[in-house]
PDB file of C-alpha atoms in Angstrom:
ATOM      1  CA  UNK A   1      68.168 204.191 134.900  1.00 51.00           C
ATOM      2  CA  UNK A   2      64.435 203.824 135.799  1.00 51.00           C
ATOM      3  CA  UNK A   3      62.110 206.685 135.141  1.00 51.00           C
ATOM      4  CA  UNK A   4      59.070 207.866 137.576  1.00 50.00           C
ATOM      5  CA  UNK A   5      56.144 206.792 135.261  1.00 46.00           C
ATOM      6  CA  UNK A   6      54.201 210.579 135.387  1.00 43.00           C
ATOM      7  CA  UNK A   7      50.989 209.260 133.851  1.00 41.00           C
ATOM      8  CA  UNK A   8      50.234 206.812 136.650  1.00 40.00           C
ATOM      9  CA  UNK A   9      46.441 206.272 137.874  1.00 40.00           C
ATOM     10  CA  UNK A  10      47.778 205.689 141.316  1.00 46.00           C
ATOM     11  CA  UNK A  11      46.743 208.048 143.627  1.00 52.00           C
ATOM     12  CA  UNK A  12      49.141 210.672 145.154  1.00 56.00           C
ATOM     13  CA  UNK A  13      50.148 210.283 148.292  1.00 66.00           C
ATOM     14  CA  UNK A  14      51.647 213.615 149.074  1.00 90.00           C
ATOM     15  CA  UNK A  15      50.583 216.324 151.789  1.00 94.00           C
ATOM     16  CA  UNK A  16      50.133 218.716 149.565  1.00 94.00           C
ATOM     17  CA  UNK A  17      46.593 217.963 148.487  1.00 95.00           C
ATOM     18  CA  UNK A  18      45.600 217.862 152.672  1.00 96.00           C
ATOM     19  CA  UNK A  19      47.340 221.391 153.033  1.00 97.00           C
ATOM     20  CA  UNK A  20      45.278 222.383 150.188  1.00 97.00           C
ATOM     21  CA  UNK A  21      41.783 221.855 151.934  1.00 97.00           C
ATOM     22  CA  UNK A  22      43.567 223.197 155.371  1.00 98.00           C
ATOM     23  CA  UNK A  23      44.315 225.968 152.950  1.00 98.00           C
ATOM     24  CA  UNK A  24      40.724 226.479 151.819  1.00 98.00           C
ATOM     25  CA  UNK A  25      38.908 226.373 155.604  1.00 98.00           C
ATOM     26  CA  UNK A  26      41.479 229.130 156.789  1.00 98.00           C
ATOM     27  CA  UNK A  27      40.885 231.051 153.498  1.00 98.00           C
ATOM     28  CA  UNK A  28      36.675 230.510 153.483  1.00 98.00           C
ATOM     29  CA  UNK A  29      36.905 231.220 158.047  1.00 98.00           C
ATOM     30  CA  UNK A  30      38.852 234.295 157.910  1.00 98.00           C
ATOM     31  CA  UNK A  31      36.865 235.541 154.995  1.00 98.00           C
ATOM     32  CA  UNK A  32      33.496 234.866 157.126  1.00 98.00           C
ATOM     33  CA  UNK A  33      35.469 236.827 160.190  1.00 98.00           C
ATOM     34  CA  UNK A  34      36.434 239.883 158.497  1.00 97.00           C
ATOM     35  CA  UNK A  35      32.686 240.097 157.359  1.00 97.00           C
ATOM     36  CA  UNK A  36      31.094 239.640 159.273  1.00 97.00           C
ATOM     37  CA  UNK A  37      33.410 241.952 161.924  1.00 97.00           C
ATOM     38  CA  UNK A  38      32.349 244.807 159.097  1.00 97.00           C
ATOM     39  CA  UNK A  39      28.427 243.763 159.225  1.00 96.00           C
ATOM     40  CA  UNK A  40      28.113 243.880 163.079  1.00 97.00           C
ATOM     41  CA  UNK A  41      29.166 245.550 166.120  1.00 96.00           C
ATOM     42  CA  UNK A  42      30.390 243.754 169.124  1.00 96.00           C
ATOM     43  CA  UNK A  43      27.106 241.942 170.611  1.00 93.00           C
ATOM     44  CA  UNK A  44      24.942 242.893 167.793  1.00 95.00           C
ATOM     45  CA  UNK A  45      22.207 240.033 166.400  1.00 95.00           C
ATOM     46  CA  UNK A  46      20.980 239.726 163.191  1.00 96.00           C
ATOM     47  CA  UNK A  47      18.040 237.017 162.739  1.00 95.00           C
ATOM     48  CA  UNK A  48      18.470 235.127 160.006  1.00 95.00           C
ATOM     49  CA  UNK A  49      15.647 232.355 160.515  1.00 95.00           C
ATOM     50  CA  UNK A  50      13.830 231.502 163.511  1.00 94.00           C
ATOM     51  CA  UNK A  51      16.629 229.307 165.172  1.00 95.00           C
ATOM     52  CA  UNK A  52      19.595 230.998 163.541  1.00 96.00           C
ATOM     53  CA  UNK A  53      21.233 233.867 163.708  1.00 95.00           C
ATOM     54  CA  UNK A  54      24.183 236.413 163.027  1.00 96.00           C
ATOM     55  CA  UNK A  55      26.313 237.412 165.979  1.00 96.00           C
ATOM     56  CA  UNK A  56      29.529 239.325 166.623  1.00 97.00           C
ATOM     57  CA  UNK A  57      30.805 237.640 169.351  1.00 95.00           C
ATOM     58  CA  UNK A  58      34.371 238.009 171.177  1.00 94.00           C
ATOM     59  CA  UNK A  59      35.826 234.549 172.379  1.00 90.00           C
ATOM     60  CA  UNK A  60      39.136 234.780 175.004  1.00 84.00           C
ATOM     61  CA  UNK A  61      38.780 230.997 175.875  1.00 74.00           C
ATOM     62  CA  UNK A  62      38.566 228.116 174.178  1.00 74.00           C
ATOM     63  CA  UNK A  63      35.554 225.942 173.277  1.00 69.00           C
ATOM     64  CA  UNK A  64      32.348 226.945 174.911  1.00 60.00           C
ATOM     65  CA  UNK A  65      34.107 230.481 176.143  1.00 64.00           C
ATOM     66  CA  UNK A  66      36.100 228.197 178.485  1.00 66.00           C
ATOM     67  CA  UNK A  67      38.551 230.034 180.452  1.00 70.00           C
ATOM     68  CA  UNK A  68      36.920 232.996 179.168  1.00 62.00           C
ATOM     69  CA  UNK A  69      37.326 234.905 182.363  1.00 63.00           C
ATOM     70  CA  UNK A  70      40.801 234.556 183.192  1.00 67.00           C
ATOM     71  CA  UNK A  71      43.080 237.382 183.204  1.00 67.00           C
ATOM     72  CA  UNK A  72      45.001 236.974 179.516  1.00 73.00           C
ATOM     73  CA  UNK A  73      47.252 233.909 180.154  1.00 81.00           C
ATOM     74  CA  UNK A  74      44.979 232.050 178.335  1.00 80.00           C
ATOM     75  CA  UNK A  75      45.241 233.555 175.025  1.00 82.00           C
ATOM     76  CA  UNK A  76      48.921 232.410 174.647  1.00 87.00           C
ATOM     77  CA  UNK A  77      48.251 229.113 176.172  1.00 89.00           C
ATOM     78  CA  UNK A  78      45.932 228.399 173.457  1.00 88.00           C
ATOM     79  CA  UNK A  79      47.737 230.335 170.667  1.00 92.00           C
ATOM     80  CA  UNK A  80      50.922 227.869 171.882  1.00 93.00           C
ATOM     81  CA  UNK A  81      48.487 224.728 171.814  1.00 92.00           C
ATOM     82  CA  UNK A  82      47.460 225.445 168.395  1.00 94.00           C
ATOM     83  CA  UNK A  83      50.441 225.872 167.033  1.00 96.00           C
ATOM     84  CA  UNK A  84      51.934 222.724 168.670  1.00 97.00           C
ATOM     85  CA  UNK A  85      48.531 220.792 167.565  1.00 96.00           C
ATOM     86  CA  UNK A  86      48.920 222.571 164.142  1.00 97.00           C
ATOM     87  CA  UNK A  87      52.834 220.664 163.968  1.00 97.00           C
ATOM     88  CA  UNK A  88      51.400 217.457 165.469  1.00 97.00           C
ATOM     89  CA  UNK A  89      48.803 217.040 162.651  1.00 97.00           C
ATOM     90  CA  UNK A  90      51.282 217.930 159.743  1.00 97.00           C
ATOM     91  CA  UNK A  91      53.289 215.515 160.981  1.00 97.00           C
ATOM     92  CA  UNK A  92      51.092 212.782 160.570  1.00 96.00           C
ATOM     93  CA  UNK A  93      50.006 214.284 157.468  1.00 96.00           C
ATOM     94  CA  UNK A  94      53.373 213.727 156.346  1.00 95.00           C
ATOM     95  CA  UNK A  95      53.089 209.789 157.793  1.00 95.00           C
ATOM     96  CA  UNK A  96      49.730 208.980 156.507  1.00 93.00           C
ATOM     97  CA  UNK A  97      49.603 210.827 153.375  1.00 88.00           C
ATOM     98  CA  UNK A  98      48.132 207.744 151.954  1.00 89.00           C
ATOM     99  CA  UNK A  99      45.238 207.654 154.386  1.00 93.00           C
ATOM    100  CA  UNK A 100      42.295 209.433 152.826  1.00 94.00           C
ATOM    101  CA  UNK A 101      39.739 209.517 155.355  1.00 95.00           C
ATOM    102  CA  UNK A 102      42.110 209.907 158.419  1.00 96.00           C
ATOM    103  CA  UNK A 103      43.761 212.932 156.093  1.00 97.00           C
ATOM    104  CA  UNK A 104      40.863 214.777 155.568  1.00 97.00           C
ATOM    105  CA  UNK A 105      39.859 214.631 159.363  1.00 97.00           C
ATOM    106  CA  UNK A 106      43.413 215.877 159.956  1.00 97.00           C
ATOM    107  CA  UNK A 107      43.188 218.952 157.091  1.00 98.00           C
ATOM    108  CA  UNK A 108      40.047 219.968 159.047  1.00 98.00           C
ATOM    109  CA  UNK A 109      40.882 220.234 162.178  1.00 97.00           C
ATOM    110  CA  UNK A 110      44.048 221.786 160.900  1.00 98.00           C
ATOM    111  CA  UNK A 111      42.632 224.523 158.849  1.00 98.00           C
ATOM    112  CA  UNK A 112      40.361 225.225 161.717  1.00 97.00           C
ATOM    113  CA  UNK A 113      42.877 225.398 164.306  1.00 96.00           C
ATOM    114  CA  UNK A 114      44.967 227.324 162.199  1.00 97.00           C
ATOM    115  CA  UNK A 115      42.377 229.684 161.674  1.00 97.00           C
ATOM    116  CA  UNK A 116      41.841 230.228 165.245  1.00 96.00           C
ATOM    117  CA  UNK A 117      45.335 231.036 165.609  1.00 96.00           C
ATOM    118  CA  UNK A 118      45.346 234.150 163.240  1.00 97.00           C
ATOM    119  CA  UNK A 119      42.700 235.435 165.530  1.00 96.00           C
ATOM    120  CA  UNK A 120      44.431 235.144 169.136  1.00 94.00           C
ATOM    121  CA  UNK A 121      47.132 236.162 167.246  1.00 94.00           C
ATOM    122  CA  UNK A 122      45.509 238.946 165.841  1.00 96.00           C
ATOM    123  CA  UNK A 123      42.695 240.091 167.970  1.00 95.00           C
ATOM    124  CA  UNK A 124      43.975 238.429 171.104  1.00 92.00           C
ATOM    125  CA  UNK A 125      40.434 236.744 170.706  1.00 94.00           C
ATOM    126  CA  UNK A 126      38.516 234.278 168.502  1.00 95.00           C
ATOM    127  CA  UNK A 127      35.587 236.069 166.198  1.00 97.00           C
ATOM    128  CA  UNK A 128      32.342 233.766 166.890  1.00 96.00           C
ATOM    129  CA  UNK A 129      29.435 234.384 164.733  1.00 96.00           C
ATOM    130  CA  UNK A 130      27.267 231.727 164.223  1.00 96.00           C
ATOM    131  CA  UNK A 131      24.473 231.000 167.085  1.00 95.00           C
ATOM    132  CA  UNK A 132      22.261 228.409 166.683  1.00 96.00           C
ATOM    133  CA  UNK A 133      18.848 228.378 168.840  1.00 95.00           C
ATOM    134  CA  UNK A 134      16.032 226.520 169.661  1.00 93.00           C
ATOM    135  CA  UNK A 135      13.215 226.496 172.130  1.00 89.00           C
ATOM    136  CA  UNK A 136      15.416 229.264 174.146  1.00 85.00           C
ATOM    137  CA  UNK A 137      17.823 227.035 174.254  1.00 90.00           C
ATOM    138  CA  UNK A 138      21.420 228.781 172.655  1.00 86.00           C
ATOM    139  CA  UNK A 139      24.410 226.548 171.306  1.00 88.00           C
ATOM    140  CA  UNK A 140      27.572 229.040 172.167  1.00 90.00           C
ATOM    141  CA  UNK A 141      28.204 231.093 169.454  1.00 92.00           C
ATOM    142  CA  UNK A 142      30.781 229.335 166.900  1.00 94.00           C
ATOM    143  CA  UNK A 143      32.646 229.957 163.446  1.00 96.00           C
ATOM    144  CA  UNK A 144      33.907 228.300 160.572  1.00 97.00           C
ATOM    145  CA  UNK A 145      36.947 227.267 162.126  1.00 96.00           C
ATOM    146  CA  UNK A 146      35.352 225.580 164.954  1.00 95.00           C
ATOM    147  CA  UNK A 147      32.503 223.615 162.866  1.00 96.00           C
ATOM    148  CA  UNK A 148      35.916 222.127 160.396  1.00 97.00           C
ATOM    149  CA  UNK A 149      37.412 220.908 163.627  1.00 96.00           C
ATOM    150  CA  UNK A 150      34.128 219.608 164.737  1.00 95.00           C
ATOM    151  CA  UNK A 151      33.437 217.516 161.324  1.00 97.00           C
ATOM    152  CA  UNK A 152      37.403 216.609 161.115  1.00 97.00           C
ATOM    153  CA  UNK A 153      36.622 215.383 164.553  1.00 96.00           C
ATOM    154  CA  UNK A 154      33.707 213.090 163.772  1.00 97.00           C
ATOM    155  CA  UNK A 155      35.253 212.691 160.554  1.00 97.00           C
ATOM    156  CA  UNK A 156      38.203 210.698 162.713  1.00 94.00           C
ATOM    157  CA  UNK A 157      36.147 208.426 165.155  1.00 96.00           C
ATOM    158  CA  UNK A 158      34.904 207.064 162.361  1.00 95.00           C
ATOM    159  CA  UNK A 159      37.788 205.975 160.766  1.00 94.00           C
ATOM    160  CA  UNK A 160      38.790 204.386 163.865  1.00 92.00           C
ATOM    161  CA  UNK A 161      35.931 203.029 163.169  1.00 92.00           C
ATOM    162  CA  UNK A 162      36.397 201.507 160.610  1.00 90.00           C
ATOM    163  CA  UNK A 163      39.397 200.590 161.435  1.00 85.00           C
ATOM    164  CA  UNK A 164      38.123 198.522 164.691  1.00 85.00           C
ATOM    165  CA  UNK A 165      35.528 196.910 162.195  1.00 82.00           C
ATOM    166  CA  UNK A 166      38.406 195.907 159.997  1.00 75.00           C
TER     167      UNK A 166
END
Protein backbone atom coordinates (compact mmCIF):
# COMPACT_ATOMS: atom_id res chain seq x y z
CA UNK A 1 0.00 0.00 0.00
CA UNK A 2 1.51 3.37 -1.11
CA UNK A 3 2.14 6.02 1.47
CA UNK A 4 1.53 10.01 0.94
CA UNK A 5 5.26 11.08 0.97
CA UNK A 6 4.74 14.07 3.96
CA UNK A 7 8.14 15.63 3.34
CA UNK A 8 7.44 16.61 -0.25
CA UNK A 9 8.82 20.12 -1.68
CA UNK A 10 5.77 20.28 -3.84
CA UNK A 11 3.69 22.95 -3.12
CA UNK A 12 0.23 22.52 -1.46
CA UNK A 13 -2.50 22.89 -3.33
CA UNK A 14 -5.20 23.13 -0.76
CA UNK A 15 -7.70 26.12 0.05
CA UNK A 16 -6.75 26.37 3.20
CA UNK A 17 -3.72 28.60 2.80
CA UNK A 18 -6.24 31.19 0.46
CA UNK A 19 -8.84 31.12 3.43
CA UNK A 20 -6.00 31.96 5.57
CA UNK A 21 -5.18 35.44 3.91
CA UNK A 22 -9.23 35.90 3.43
CA UNK A 23 -8.93 35.19 7.11
CA UNK A 24 -6.34 37.88 7.81
CA UNK A 25 -8.11 40.98 5.60
CA UNK A 26 -11.48 40.30 7.57
CA UNK A 27 -9.47 40.05 10.85
CA UNK A 28 -6.95 43.37 10.03
CA UNK A 29 -10.74 45.38 8.29
CA UNK A 30 -12.90 44.77 11.15
CA UNK A 31 -10.15 45.61 13.54
CA UNK A 32 -9.63 49.10 11.57
CA UNK A 33 -13.75 49.45 11.83
CA UNK A 34 -14.22 48.98 15.39
CA UNK A 35 -11.42 51.69 15.83
CA UNK A 36 -11.79 53.68 14.31
CA UNK A 37 -15.92 53.69 15.12
CA UNK A 38 -14.37 54.35 18.91
CA UNK A 39 -11.92 57.31 17.61
CA UNK A 40 -14.65 59.27 15.69
CA UNK A 41 -18.13 60.27 15.64
CA UNK A 42 -20.32 59.92 12.66
CA UNK A 43 -18.92 62.67 10.06
CA UNK A 44 -16.03 63.59 12.14
CA UNK A 45 -12.38 64.28 10.18
CA UNK A 46 -9.21 63.82 11.47
CA UNK A 47 -6.21 65.14 9.14
CA UNK A 48 -3.68 62.95 8.98
CA UNK A 49 -1.43 64.56 6.11
CA UNK A 50 -2.32 67.07 3.67
CA UNK A 51 -4.21 64.69 1.19
CA UNK A 52 -5.28 62.10 3.74
CA UNK A 53 -7.43 61.80 6.24
CA UNK A 54 -9.53 59.93 9.02
CA UNK A 55 -13.27 59.77 8.53
CA UNK A 56 -16.26 58.03 10.11
CA UNK A 57 -18.31 57.55 7.38
CA UNK A 58 -21.75 55.49 7.06
CA UNK A 59 -22.07 53.59 3.62
CA UNK A 60 -25.91 52.04 2.75
CA UNK A 61 -24.87 51.40 -0.95
CA UNK A 62 -22.37 49.85 -2.54
CA UNK A 63 -19.20 51.22 -4.20
CA UNK A 64 -19.06 54.94 -4.47
CA UNK A 65 -22.32 55.23 -1.94
CA UNK A 66 -24.24 53.78 -4.92
CA UNK A 67 -27.76 53.22 -4.16
CA UNK A 68 -27.08 55.05 -1.11
CA UNK A 69 -30.42 56.75 -1.11
CA UNK A 70 -32.79 54.09 -1.52
CA UNK A 71 -35.15 53.17 1.08
CA UNK A 72 -33.31 49.85 2.80
CA UNK A 73 -33.80 47.18 0.06
CA UNK A 74 -30.49 47.65 -0.78
CA UNK A 75 -28.77 46.53 2.24
CA UNK A 76 -30.05 42.90 1.78
CA UNK A 77 -29.51 42.97 -1.87
CA UNK A 78 -25.96 43.49 -1.28
CA UNK A 79 -25.64 41.46 1.97
CA UNK A 80 -27.30 38.47 -0.48
CA UNK A 81 -24.69 39.38 -3.33
CA UNK A 82 -21.88 39.02 -1.04
CA UNK A 83 -22.66 36.10 0.29
CA UNK A 84 -23.45 34.46 -3.11
CA UNK A 85 -20.02 36.16 -4.48
CA UNK A 86 -18.40 34.98 -1.17
CA UNK A 87 -19.65 30.98 -2.35
CA UNK A 88 -18.72 31.71 -5.99
CA UNK A 89 -15.05 32.52 -5.11
CA UNK A 90 -14.60 29.51 -2.63
CA UNK A 91 -15.66 27.53 -5.15
CA UNK A 92 -13.08 28.24 -7.46
CA UNK A 93 -10.79 28.33 -4.67
CA UNK A 94 -11.57 24.85 -4.27
CA UNK A 95 -10.94 24.34 -8.40
CA UNK A 96 -7.84 26.31 -8.72
CA UNK A 97 -6.18 25.71 -5.54
CA UNK A 98 -3.11 25.26 -7.56
CA UNK A 99 -3.30 28.69 -9.15
CA UNK A 100 -1.24 31.09 -7.09
CA UNK A 101 -1.75 34.33 -8.55
CA UNK A 102 -5.47 33.81 -9.59
CA UNK A 103 -5.83 32.48 -5.67
CA UNK A 104 -4.59 35.31 -4.08
CA UNK A 105 -6.80 37.73 -6.25
CA UNK A 106 -9.66 35.45 -5.19
CA UNK A 107 -8.63 35.48 -1.11
CA UNK A 108 -8.76 39.29 -1.53
CA UNK A 109 -11.64 40.03 -2.85
CA UNK A 110 -13.03 37.38 -0.59
CA UNK A 111 -11.82 38.63 2.68
CA UNK A 112 -12.98 42.00 1.59
CA UNK A 113 -16.34 41.07 0.62
CA UNK A 114 -16.67 39.09 3.54
CA UNK A 115 -15.80 41.84 5.59
CA UNK A 116 -18.37 44.01 4.16
CA UNK A 117 -20.86 41.54 4.97
CA UNK A 118 -20.33 41.59 8.84
CA UNK A 119 -21.09 45.23 8.52
CA UNK A 120 -24.59 45.23 6.56
CA UNK A 121 -25.06 42.52 8.64
CA UNK A 122 -24.23 44.24 11.60
CA UNK A 123 -24.73 47.89 11.22
CA UNK A 124 -27.09 47.59 8.30
CA UNK A 125 -24.21 49.79 6.76
CA UNK A 126 -20.56 49.59 5.63
CA UNK A 127 -17.96 51.66 8.09
CA UNK A 128 -15.80 53.87 5.48
CA UNK A 129 -12.86 55.58 6.87
CA UNK A 130 -10.26 56.25 4.68
CA UNK A 131 -10.57 59.55 2.33
CA UNK A 132 -8.05 60.33 0.14
CA UNK A 133 -7.77 64.09 -1.30
CA UNK A 134 -6.12 66.14 -3.56
CA UNK A 135 -6.40 69.54 -5.10
CA UNK A 136 -10.18 69.53 -3.59
CA UNK A 137 -10.69 66.80 -5.33
CA UNK A 138 -12.16 63.72 -2.70
CA UNK A 139 -11.91 59.87 -3.64
CA UNK A 140 -15.25 58.47 -1.69
CA UNK A 141 -14.39 57.49 1.52
CA UNK A 142 -13.21 53.64 1.57
CA UNK A 143 -11.92 50.81 4.05
CA UNK A 144 -9.82 47.95 4.24
CA UNK A 145 -12.23 45.73 2.82
CA UNK A 146 -12.79 47.69 -0.22
CA UNK A 147 -8.92 48.48 -1.06
CA UNK A 148 -8.36 44.06 -0.75
CA UNK A 149 -11.09 43.78 -3.33
CA UNK A 150 -9.61 46.54 -5.30
CA UNK A 151 -5.88 44.93 -5.38
CA UNK A 152 -7.53 41.22 -5.69
CA UNK A 153 -9.17 42.92 -8.58
CA UNK A 154 -6.10 44.22 -10.39
CA UNK A 155 -4.41 41.41 -8.93
CA UNK A 156 -6.83 39.18 -11.48
CA UNK A 157 -6.62 41.16 -14.86
CA UNK A 158 -3.34 40.52 -14.68
CA UNK A 159 -3.30 37.05 -14.53
CA UNK A 160 -5.52 37.00 -17.40
CA UNK A 161 -2.91 38.61 -18.45
CA UNK A 162 -0.67 36.60 -18.38
CA UNK A 163 -2.56 34.13 -19.32
CA UNK A 164 -3.46 35.87 -22.88
CA UNK A 165 0.43 36.41 -23.19
CA UNK A 166 0.89 32.72 -22.65
Amino acid sequence: MATKNRFSTKPSSGIGPWLGIASIVILIDQLTKITVAKLLTHGETRPITSFFDLVLAHNKGAAFSFLAAESGWQRYFFTGLGIAAALFIIYLLKKNAGQRLFCWALALILGGAIGNVIDRILYGYVIDFLDVHVAGWHWPAFNVADSAICVGAVMFVLDELRRVNK
